[in-house]
PDB file of C-alpha atoms and ligand atoms in Angstrom:
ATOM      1  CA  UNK G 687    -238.639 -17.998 -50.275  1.00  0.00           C
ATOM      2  CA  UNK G 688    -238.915 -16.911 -46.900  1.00  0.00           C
ATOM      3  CA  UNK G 689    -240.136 -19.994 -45.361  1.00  0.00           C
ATOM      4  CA  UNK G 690    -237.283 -21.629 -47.120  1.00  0.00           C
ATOM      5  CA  UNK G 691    -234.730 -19.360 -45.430  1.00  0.00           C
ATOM      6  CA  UNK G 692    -236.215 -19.419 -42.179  1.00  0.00           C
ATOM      7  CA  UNK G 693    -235.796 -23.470 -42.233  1.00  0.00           C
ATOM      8  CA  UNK G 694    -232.218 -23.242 -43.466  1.00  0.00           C
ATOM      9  CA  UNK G 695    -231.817 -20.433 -40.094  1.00  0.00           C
ATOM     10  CA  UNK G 696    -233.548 -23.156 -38.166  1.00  0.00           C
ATOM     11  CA  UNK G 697    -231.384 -26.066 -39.459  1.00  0.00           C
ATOM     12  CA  UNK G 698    -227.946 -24.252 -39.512  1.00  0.00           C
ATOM     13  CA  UNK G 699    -229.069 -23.353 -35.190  1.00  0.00           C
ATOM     14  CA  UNK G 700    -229.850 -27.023 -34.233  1.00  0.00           C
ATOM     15  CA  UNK G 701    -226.900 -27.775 -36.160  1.00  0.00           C
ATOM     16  CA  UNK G 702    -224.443 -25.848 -33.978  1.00  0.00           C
ATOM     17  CA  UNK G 703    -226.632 -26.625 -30.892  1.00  0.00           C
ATOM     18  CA  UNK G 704    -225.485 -30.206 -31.705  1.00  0.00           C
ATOM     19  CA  UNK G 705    -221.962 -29.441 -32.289  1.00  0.00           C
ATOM     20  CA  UNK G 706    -221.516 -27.569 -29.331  1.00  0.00           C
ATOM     21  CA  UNK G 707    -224.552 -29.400 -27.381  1.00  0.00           C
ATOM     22  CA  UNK G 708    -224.105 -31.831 -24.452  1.00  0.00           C
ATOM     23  CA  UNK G 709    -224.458 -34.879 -26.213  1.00  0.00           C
ATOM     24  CA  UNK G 710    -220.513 -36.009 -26.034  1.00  0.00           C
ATOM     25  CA  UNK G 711    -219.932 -34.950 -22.467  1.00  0.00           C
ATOM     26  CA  UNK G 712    -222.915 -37.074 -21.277  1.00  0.00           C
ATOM     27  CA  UNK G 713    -220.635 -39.816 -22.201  1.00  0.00           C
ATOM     28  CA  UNK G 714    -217.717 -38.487 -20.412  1.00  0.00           C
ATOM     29  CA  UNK G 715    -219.682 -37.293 -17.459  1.00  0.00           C
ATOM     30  CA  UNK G 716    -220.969 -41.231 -17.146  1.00  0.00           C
ATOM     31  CA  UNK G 717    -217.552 -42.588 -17.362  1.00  0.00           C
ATOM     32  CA  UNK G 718    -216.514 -39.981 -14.764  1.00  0.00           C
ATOM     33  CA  UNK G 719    -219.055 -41.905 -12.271  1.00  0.00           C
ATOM     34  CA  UNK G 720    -216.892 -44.561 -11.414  1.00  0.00           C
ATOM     35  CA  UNK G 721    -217.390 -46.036  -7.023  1.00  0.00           C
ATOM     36  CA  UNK G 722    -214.510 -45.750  -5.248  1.00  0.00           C
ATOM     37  CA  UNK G 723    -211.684 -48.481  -5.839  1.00  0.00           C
ATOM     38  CA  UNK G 724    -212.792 -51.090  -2.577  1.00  0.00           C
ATOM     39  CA  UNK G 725    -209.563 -50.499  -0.892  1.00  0.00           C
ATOM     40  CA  UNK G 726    -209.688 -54.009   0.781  1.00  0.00           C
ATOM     41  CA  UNK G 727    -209.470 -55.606  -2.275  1.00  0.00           C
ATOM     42  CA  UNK G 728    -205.973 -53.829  -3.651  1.00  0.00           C
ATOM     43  CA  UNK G 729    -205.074 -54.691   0.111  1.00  0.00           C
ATOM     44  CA  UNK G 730    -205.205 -58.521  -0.244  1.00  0.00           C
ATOM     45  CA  UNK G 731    -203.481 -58.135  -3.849  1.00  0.00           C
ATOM     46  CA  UNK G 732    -200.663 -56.701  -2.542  1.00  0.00           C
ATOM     47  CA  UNK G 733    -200.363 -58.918   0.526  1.00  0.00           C
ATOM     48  CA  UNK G 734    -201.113 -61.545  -2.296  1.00  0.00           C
ATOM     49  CA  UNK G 735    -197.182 -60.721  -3.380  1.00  0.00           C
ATOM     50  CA  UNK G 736    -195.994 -59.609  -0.281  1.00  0.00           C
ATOM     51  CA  UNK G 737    -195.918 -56.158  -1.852  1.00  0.00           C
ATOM     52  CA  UNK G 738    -196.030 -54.375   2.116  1.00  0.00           C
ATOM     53  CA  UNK G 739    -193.596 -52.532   2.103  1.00  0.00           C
ATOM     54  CA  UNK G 740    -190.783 -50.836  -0.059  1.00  0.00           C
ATOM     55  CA  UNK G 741    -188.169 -53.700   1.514  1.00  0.00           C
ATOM     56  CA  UNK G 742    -190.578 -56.326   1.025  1.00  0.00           C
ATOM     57  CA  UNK G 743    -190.632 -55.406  -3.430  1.00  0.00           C
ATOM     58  CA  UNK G 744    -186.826 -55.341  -3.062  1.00  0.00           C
ATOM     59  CA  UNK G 745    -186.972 -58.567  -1.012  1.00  0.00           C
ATOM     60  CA  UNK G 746    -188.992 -59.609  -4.047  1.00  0.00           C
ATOM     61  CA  UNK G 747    -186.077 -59.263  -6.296  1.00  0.00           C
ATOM     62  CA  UNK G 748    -183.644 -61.728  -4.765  1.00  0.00           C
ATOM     63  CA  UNK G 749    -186.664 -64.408  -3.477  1.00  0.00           C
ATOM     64  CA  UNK G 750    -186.140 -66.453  -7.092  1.00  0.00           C
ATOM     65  CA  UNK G 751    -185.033 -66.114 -10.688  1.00  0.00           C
ATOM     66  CA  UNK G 752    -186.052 -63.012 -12.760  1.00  0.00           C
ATOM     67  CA  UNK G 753    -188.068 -64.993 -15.235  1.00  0.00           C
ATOM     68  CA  UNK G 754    -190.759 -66.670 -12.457  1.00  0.00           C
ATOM     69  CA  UNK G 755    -190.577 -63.740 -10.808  1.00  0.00           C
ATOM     70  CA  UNK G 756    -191.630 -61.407 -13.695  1.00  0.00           C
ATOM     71  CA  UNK G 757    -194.637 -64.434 -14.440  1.00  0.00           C
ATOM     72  CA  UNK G 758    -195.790 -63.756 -10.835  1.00  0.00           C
ATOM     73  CA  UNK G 759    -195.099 -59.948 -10.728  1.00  0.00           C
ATOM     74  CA  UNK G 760    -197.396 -59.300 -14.188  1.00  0.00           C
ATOM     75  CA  UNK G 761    -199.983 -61.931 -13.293  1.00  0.00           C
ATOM     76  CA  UNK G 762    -200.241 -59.623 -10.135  1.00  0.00           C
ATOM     77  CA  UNK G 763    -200.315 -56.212 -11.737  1.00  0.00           C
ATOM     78  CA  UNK G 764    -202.552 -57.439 -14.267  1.00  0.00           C
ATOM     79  CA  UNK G 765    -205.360 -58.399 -11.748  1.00  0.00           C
ATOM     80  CA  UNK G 766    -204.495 -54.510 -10.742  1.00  0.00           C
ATOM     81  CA  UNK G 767    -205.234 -52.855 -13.700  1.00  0.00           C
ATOM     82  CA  UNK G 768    -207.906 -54.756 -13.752  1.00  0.00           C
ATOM     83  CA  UNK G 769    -209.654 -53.404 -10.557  1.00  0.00           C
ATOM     84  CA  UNK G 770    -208.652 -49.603 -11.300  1.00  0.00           C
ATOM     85  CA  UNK G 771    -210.148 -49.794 -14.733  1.00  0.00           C
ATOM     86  CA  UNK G 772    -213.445 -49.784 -12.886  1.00  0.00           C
ATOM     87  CA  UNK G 773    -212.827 -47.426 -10.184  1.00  0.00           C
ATOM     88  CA  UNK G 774    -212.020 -44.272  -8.978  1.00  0.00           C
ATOM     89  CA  UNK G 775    -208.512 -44.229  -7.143  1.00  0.00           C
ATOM     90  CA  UNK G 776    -208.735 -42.065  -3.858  1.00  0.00           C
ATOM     91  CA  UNK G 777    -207.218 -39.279  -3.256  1.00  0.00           C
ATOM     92  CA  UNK G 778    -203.878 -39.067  -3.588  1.00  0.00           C
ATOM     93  CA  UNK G 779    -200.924 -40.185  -2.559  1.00  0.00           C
ATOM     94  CA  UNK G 780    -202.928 -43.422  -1.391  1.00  0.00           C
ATOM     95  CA  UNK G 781    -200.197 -45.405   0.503  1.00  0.00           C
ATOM     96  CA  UNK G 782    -201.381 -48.470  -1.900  1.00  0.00           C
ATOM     97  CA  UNK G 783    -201.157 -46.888  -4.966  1.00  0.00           C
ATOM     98  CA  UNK G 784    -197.704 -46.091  -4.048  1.00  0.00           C
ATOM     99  CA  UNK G 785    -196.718 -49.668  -3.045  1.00  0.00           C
ATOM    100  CA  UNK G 786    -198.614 -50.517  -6.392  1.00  0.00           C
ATOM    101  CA  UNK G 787    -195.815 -47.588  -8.436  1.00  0.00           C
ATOM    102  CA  UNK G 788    -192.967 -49.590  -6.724  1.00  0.00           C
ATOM    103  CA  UNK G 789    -194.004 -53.207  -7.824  1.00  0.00           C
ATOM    104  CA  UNK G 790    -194.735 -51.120 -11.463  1.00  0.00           C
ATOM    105  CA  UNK G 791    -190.848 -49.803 -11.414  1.00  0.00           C
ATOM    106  CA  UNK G 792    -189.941 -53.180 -10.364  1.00  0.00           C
ATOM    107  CA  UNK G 793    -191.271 -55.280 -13.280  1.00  0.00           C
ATOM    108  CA  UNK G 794    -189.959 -52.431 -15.040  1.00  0.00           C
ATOM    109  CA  UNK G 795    -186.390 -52.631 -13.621  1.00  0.00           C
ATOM    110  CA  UNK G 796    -186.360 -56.901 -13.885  1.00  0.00           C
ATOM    111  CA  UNK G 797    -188.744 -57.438 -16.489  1.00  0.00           C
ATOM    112  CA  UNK G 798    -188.368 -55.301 -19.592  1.00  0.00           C
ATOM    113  CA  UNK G 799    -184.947 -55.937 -21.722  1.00  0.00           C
ATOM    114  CA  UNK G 800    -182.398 -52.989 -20.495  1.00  0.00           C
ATOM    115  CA  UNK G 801    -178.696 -52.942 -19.852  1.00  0.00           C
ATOM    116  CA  UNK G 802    -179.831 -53.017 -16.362  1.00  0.00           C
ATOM    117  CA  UNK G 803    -181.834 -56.368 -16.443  1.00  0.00           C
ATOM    118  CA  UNK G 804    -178.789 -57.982 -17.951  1.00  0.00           C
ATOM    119  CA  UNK G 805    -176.459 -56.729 -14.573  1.00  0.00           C
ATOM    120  CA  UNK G 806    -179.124 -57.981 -12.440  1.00  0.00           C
ATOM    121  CA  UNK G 807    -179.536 -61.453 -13.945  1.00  0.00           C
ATOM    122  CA  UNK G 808    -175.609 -61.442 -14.018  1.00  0.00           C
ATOM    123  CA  UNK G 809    -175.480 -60.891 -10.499  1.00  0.00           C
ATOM    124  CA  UNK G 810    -178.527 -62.695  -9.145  1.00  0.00           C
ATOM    125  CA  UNK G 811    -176.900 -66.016  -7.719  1.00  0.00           C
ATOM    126  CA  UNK G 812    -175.116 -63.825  -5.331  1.00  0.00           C
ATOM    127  CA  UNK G 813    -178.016 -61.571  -4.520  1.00  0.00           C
ATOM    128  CA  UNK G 814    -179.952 -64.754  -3.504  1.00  0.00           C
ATOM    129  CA  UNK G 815    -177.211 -67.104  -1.582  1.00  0.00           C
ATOM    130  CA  UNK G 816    -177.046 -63.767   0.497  1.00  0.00           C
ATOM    131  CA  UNK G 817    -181.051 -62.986   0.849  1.00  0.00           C
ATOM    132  CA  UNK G 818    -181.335 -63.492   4.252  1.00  0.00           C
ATOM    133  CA  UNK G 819    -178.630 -60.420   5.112  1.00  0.00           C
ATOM    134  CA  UNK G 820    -180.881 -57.991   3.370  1.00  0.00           C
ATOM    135  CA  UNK G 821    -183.282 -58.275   6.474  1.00  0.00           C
ATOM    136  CA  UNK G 822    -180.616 -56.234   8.429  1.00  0.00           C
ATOM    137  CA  UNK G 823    -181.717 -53.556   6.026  1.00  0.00           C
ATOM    138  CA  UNK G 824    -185.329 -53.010   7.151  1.00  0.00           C
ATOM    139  CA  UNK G 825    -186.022 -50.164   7.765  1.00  0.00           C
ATOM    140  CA  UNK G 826    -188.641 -48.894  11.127  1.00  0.00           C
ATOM    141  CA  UNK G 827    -191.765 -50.299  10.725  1.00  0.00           C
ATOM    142  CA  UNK G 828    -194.469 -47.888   9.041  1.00  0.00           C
ATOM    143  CA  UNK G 829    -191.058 -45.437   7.998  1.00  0.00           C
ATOM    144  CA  UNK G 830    -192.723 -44.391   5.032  1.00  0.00           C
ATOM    145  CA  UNK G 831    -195.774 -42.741   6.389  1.00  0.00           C
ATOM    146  CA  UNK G 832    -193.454 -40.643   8.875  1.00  0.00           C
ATOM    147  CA  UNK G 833    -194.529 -37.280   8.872  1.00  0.00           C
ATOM    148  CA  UNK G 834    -191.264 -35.387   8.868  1.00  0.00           C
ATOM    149  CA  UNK G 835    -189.626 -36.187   5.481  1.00  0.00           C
ATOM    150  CA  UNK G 836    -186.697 -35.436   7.324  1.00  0.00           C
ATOM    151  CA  UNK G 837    -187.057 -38.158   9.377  1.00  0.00           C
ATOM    152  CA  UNK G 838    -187.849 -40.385   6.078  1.00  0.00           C
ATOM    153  CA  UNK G 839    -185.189 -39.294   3.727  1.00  0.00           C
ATOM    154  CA  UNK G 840    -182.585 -39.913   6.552  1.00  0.00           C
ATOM    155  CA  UNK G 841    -184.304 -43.501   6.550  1.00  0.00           C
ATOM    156  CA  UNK G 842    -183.993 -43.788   3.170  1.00  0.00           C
ATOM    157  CA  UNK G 843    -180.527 -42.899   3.240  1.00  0.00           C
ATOM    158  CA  UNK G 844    -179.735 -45.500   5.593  1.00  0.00           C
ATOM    159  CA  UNK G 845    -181.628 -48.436   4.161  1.00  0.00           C
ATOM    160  CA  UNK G 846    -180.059 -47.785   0.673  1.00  0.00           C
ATOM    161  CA  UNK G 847    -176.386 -47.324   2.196  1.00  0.00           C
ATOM    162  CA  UNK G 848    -177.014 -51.192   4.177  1.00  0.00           C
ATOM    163  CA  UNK G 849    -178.221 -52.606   0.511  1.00  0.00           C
ATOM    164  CA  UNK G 850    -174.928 -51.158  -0.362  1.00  0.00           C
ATOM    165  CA  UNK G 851    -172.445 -52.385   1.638  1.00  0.00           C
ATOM    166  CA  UNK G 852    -173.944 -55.598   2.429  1.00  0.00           C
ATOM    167  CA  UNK G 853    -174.161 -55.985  -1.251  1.00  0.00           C
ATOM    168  CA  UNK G 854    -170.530 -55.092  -1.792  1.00  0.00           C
ATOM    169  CA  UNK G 855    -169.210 -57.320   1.350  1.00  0.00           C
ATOM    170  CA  UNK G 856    -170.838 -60.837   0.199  1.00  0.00           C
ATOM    171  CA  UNK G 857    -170.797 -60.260  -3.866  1.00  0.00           C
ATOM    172  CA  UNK G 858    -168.162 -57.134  -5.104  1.00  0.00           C
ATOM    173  CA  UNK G 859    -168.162 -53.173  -5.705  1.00  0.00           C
ATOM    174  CA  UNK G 860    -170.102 -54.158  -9.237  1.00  0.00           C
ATOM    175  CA  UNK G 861    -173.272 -55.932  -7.474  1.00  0.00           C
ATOM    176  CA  UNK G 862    -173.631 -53.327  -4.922  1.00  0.00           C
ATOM    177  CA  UNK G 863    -174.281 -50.666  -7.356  1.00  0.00           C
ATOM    178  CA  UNK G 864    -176.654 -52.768  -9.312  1.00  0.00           C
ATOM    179  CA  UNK G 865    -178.312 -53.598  -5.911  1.00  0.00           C
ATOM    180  CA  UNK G 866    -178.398 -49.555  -4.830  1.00  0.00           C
ATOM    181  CA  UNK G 867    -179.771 -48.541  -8.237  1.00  0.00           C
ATOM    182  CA  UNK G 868    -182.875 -51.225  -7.868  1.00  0.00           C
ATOM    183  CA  UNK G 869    -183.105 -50.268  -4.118  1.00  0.00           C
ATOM    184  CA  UNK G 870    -183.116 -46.655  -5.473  1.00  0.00           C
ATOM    185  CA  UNK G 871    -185.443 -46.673  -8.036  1.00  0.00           C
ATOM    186  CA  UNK G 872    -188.298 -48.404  -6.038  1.00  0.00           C
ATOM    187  CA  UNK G 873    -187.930 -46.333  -3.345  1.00  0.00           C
ATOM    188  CA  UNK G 874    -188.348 -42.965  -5.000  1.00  0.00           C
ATOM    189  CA  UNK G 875    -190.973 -44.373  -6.752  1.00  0.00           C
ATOM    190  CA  UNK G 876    -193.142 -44.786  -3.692  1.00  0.00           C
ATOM    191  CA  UNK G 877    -192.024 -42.022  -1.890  1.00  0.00           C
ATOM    192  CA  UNK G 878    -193.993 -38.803  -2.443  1.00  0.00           C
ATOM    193  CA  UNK G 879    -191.359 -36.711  -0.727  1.00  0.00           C
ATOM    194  CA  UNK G 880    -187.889 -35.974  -3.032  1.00  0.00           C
ATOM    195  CA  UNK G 881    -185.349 -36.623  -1.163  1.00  0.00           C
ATOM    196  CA  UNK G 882    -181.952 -35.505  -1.980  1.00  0.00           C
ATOM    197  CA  UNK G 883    -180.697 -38.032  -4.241  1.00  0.00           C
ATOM    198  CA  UNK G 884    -177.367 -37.051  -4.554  1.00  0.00           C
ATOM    199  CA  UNK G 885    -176.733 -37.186  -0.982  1.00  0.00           C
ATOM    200  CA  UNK G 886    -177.931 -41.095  -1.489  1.00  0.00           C
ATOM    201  CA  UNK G 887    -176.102 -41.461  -4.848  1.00  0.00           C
ATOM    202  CA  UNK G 888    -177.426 -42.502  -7.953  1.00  0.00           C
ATOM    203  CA  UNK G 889    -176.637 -42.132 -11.339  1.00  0.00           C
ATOM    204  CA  UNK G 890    -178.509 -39.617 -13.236  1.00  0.00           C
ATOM    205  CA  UNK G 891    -180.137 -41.077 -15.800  1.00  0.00           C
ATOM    206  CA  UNK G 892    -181.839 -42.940 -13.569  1.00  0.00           C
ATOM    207  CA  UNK G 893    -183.331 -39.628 -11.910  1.00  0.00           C
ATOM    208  CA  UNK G 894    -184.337 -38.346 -15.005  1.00  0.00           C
ATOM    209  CA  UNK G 895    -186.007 -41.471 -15.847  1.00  0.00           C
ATOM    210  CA  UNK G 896    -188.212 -41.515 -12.335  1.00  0.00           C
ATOM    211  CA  UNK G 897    -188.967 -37.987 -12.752  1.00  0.00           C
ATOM    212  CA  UNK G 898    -190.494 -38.695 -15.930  1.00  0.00           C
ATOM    213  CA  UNK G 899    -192.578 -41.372 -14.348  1.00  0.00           C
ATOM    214  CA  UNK G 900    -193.784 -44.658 -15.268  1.00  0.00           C
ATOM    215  CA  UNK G 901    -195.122 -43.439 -18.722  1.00  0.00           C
ATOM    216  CA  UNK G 902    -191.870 -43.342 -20.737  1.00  0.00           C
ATOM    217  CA  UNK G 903    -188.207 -41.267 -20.265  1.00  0.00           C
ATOM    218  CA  UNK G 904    -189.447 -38.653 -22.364  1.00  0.00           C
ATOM    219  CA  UNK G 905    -188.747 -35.370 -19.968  1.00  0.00           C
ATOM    220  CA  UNK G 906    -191.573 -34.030 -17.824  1.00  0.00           C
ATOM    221  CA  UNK G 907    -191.155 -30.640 -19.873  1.00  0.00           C
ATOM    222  CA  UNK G 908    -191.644 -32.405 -23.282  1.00  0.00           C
ATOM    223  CA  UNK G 909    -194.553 -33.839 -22.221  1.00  0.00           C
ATOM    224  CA  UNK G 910    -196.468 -31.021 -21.013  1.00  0.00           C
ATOM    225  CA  UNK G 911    -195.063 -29.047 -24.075  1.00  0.00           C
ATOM    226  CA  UNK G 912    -196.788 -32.094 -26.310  1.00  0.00           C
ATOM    227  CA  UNK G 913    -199.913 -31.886 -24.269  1.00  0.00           C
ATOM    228  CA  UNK G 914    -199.868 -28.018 -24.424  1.00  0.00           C
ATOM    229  CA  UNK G 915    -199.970 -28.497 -28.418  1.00  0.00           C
ATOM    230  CA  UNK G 916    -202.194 -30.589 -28.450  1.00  0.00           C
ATOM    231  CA  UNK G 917    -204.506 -28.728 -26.519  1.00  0.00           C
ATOM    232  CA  UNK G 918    -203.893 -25.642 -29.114  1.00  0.00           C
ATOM    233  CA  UNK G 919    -204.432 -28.005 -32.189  1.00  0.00           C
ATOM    234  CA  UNK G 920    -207.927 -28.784 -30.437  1.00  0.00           C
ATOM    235  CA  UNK G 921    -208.586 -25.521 -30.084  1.00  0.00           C
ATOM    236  CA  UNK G 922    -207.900 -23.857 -32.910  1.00  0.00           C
ATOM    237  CA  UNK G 923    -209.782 -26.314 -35.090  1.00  0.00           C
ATOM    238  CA  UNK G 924    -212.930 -26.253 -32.950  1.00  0.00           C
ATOM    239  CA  UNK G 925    -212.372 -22.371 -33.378  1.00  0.00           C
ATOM    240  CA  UNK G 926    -212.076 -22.600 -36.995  1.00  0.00           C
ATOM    241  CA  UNK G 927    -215.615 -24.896 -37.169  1.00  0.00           C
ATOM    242  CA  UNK G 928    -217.537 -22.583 -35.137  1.00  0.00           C
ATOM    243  CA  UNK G 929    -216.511 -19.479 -36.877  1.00  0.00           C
ATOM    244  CA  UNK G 930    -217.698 -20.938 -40.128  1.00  0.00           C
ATOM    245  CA  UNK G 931    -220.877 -21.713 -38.831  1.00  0.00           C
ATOM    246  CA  UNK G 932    -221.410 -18.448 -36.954  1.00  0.00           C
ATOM    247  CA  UNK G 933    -220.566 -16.809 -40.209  1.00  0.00           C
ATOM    248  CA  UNK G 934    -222.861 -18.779 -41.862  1.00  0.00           C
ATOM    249  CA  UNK G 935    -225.790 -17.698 -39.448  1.00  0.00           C
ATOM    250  CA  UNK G 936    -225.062 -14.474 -39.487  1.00  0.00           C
ATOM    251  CA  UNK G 937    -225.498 -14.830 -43.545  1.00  0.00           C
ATOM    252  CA  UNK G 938    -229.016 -16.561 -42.875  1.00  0.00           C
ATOM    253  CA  UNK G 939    -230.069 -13.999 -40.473  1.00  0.00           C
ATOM    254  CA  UNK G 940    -228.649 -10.811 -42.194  1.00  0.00           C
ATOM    255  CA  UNK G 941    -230.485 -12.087 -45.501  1.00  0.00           C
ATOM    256  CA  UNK G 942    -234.051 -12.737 -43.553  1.00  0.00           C
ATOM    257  CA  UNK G 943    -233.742  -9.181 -42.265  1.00  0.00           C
ATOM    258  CA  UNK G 944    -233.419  -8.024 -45.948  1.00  0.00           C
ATOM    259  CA  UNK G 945    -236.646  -9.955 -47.167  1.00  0.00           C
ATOM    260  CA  UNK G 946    -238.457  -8.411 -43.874  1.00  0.00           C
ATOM    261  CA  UNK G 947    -237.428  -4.816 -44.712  1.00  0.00           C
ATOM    262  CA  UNK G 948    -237.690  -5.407 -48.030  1.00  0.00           C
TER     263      UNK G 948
HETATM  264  C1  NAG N2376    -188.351 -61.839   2.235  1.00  0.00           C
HETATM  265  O1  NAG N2376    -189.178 -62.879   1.787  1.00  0.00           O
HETATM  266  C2  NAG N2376    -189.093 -64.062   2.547  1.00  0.00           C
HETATM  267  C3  NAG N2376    -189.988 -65.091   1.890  1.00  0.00           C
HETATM  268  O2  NAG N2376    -191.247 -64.632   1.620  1.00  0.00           O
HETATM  269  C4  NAG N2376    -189.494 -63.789   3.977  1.00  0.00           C
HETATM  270  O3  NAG N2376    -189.344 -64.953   4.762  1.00  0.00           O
HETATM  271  C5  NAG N2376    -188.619 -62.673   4.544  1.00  0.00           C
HETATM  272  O4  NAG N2376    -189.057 -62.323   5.830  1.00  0.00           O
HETATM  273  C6  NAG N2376    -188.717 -61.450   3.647  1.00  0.00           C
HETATM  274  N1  NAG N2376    -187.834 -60.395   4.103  1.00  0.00           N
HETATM  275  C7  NAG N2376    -188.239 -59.133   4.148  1.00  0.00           C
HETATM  276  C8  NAG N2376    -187.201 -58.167   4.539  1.00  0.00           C
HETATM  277  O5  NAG N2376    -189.372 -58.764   3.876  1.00  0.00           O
END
């Protein structure tokens, strides 16, 4: 009888020594050994697209038609994703993985069905009979990686208001907003400074959407409130399982010390 309880102790130990053990995060810990993303590589992607710059994306937009554009915009992120799935991204903000944000916001923008793709498309011919006006717009070389975000958001500010008006000079009031919402959403997307956007004018729903990021226009707060509860779900049950079997052990043990006493 006691032999058989001392087993059961035995079994019920490696048990939670199992549950709790290392086994799972081995698996984690080997994923988390990724080499650094070869920056080089990501480098000549870009340039691939002519993804330099944030002019050069908006450039992008008015080169040719949305639907070869999206084509050679996706074949291009694709061969992304396919690099950082088997990397580690540096440190961040990374200059490229910003320029690689503002090519994501603008298949985003162009190439998913919205209200917005629709004004574009509407508005296109115009955008690309006057492409060659944009270039007034660039802004100094490098202005990005200034290191007073004064400096940049005034930038900013001016590069969005020559989008603007050259947009509204050559094609109407109605294509200049389109153009300054496009011009407005890539560039906050690869800025990592906020600049103040009311100052440079855009309509809200379009902050609220950037702020959310990438992932989806659910708010910033939702989502940490849904990751928040799902951490608690996690927690609780794992809390639940160990009790039980620390309940159980303490069962087993408390029972052996009676047949020793005894
Ligand atoms: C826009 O793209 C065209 C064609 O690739 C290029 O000649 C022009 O210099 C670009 N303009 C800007 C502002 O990058």
């Amino acid at each position: 009888m006691r032999k058989k309880l001392l087993l059961i102790t035995f079994y019920i130990l490696s048990w939670n020594a199992l549950v709790t053990g290392s086994k799972f995060y081995s698996k984690i810990f080997k994923k988390k050994q990724k080499k650094p993303c070869d920056e080089e590589t990501l480098v000549n992607l870009l340039a691939e697209i002519q993804v330099i710059n944030p002019e050069a994306i908006i450039n992008l937009s008015t080169m040719e038609e949305v639907k070869p554009l999206c084509k050679k915009v996706s074949e291009n992120l694709e061969k992304i994703e396919e690099i950082l799935a088997d990397c580690k991204p540096p440190h961040q903000p990374d200059l490229y993985f910003q320029l690689i944000k503002g090519e994501e916001i603008l298949y985003r923008k162009l190439c998913t069905e919205s209200a917005f793709k629709q004004q574009f498309q509407g508005h296109f011919s115009c955008f690309h009979k006057f492409r060659s006006e944009f270039d007034k717009c660039n802004g100094t070389p490098d202005w990005i990686e200034n290191s007073d975000p004064e400096v940049i958001c005034a930038e900013y500010k001016k590069i969005s208001n020559c989008y603007y008006e050259i947009t509204g000079t050559h094609c109407g009031q109605e294509a200049a907003e389109v153009m300054k919402e496009l011009v407005i959403s890539i560039i906050n997307s690869i800025l990592t400074i906020k600049c103040d956007i009311n100052e440079i004018g855009t309509n809200p729903e379009d902050a609220l959407e950037l702020e959310a990021g990438p992932e989806g226009k659910k708010s910033l707060k939702t989502k940490l409130l849904d990751k928040l509860k799902d951490k608690k779900d996690i927690k609780s049950r794992a809390e639940q399982k160990k009790n039980y079997i620390s309940y159980e052990v303490l069962l087993v043990v408390l029972t052996n010390f009676i047949h020793y006493t005894m």
